Every structure is written in structure tokens, then in C-alpha cells.
Amino acid sequence: MFGANEPEDVIKQCTQVLEHIANDNSVPRNIRRSANDILATLNNDEEPLFLRTSSSISILEDISNDPNIPLHTRTLIWNVASQLETIPVDE
């Protein structure tokens, strides 16, 4: 699914997955809203990259524990969080 090494590529791929989740009507509304919040955070170029990724990972961890989240969406969220964790803090 993911094969990028550059932070910009990782962000782009994660953004695509999050857009898919945000537009999936089988996903509960609160999860789609959180996906949109993460998209806004990741795309906010005024914040440092490490801050955007750590904030996004925190939200992803919270929503992955939601009991109403579909299994396929939970897997996507874990994949996105794992990818964001590969972005170095010192970038």
C-alpha cells in the first residue's frame, strides 16, 4: 500500500487514504469528521511537520479505539498512523 520514503510522499499517500475514509458513507459520521480534521492538520503548512504528524497520530489512535468503527476502516487508520510514525521528528 505504502512505498514512500520522503515525508511529502508519506503525507500525500496518507491524505489519499484519509480522503477515502472521509468520503465513505459506511463509516460513522464522527470518524469521517475526525478524518477531515486530520486532513486539515496535515495540510496546515504553518505548523512544523513533526507537530502536524504527532497531532494526527494522536487523533488516529483515539478514533481507532472507537467501538463503532468498521474493521476495514480501523485497518486503514492503523496503516496511516504507522506511516506517519516513519516521519522523522527533526524534519
Coordinates of C-alpha atoms in Angstrom, one line a residue:
M1 CA 0.0 0.0 0.0
F2 CA 2.7 2.4 1.0
G3 CA 6.2 2.6 -0.5
A4 CA 7.3 6.2 0.0
N5 CA 10.3 7.3 1.9
E6 CA 10.1 11.1 1.6
P7 CA 7.9 12.9 4.2
E8 CA 6.0 14.7 1.5
D9 CA 5.2 11.4 -0.3
V10 CA 4.1 9.8 3.0
I11 CA 1.8 12.8 3.7
K12 CA 0.3 12.6 0.2
Q13 CA -0.4 8.9 0.5
C14 CA -1.9 9.3 4.0
T15 CA -4.0 12.2 2.7
Q16 CA -5.4 10.0 -0.1
V17 CA -6.4 7.3 2.4
L18 CA -7.9 9.8 4.8
E19 CA -10.0 11.3 2.0
H20 CA -11.3 7.9 1.1
I21 CA -12.3 7.4 4.8
A22 CA -13.9 10.9 5.0
N23 CA -16.0 10.1 1.8
D24 CA -17.0 6.6 2.8
N25 CA -20.7 6.6 3.9
S26 CA -20.3 3.2 5.6
V27 CA -18.0 4.9 8.1
P28 CA -19.7 6.6 11.1
R29 CA -20.0 10.4 10.9
N30 CA -17.7 11.1 13.9
I31 CA -14.9 9.0 12.3
R32 CA -15.4 10.8 8.9
R33 CA -15.3 14.2 10.8
S34 CA -12.1 13.2 12.5
A35 CA -10.6 12.1 9.2
N36 CA -11.4 15.6 7.9
D37 CA -9.8 17.2 11.0
I38 CA -6.6 15.2 10.4
L39 CA -6.6 16.2 6.7
A40 CA -6.8 19.9 7.8
T41 CA -4.0 19.3 10.3
L42 CA -1.7 17.6 7.8
N43 CA -2.3 20.3 5.2
N44 CA -1.6 23.2 7.6
D45 CA 1.8 24.3 6.3
E46 CA 2.0 27.0 9.0
E47 CA 2.7 24.3 11.6
P48 CA 6.0 22.3 11.8
L49 CA 5.8 18.9 10.2
F50 CA 6.6 17.0 13.4
L51 CA 3.7 18.8 15.2
R52 CA 1.3 18.1 12.4
T53 CA 2.2 14.4 12.3
S54 CA 2.1 13.9 16.1
S55 CA -1.3 15.7 16.4
S56 CA -2.6 13.5 13.6
I57 CA -1.3 10.3 15.1
S58 CA -2.9 11.2 18.4
I59 CA -6.3 11.7 16.7
L60 CA -5.9 8.4 14.7
E61 CA -5.1 6.5 17.9
D62 CA -8.3 7.9 19.6
I63 CA -10.6 7.0 16.7
S64 CA -9.0 3.6 16.2
N65 CA -10.4 2.7 19.6
D66 CA -14.0 3.7 18.7
P67 CA -16.1 0.5 19.0
N68 CA -18.3 1.6 16.1
I69 CA -15.5 1.8 13.5
P70 CA -15.8 -0.8 10.7
L71 CA -12.9 -3.3 10.7
H72 CA -11.6 -2.3 7.3
T73 CA -11.5 1.4 8.3
R74 CA -9.7 0.5 11.6
T75 CA -7.0 -1.3 9.5
L76 CA -6.7 1.8 7.2
I77 CA -6.3 4.0 10.2
W78 CA -3.6 1.8 11.7
N79 CA -1.7 1.9 8.4
V80 CA -1.9 5.7 8.2
A81 CA -0.7 6.0 11.8
S82 CA 2.2 3.6 11.1
Q83 CA 3.2 5.6 8.0
L84 CA 3.0 8.9 9.9
E85 CA 5.3 7.5 12.6
T86 CA 8.0 7.0 9.9
I87 CA 8.4 10.8 9.5
P88 CA 11.4 12.0 11.4
V89 CA 10.9 14.4 14.3
D90 CA 13.8 16.6 13.2
E91 CA 12.5 17.4 9.7

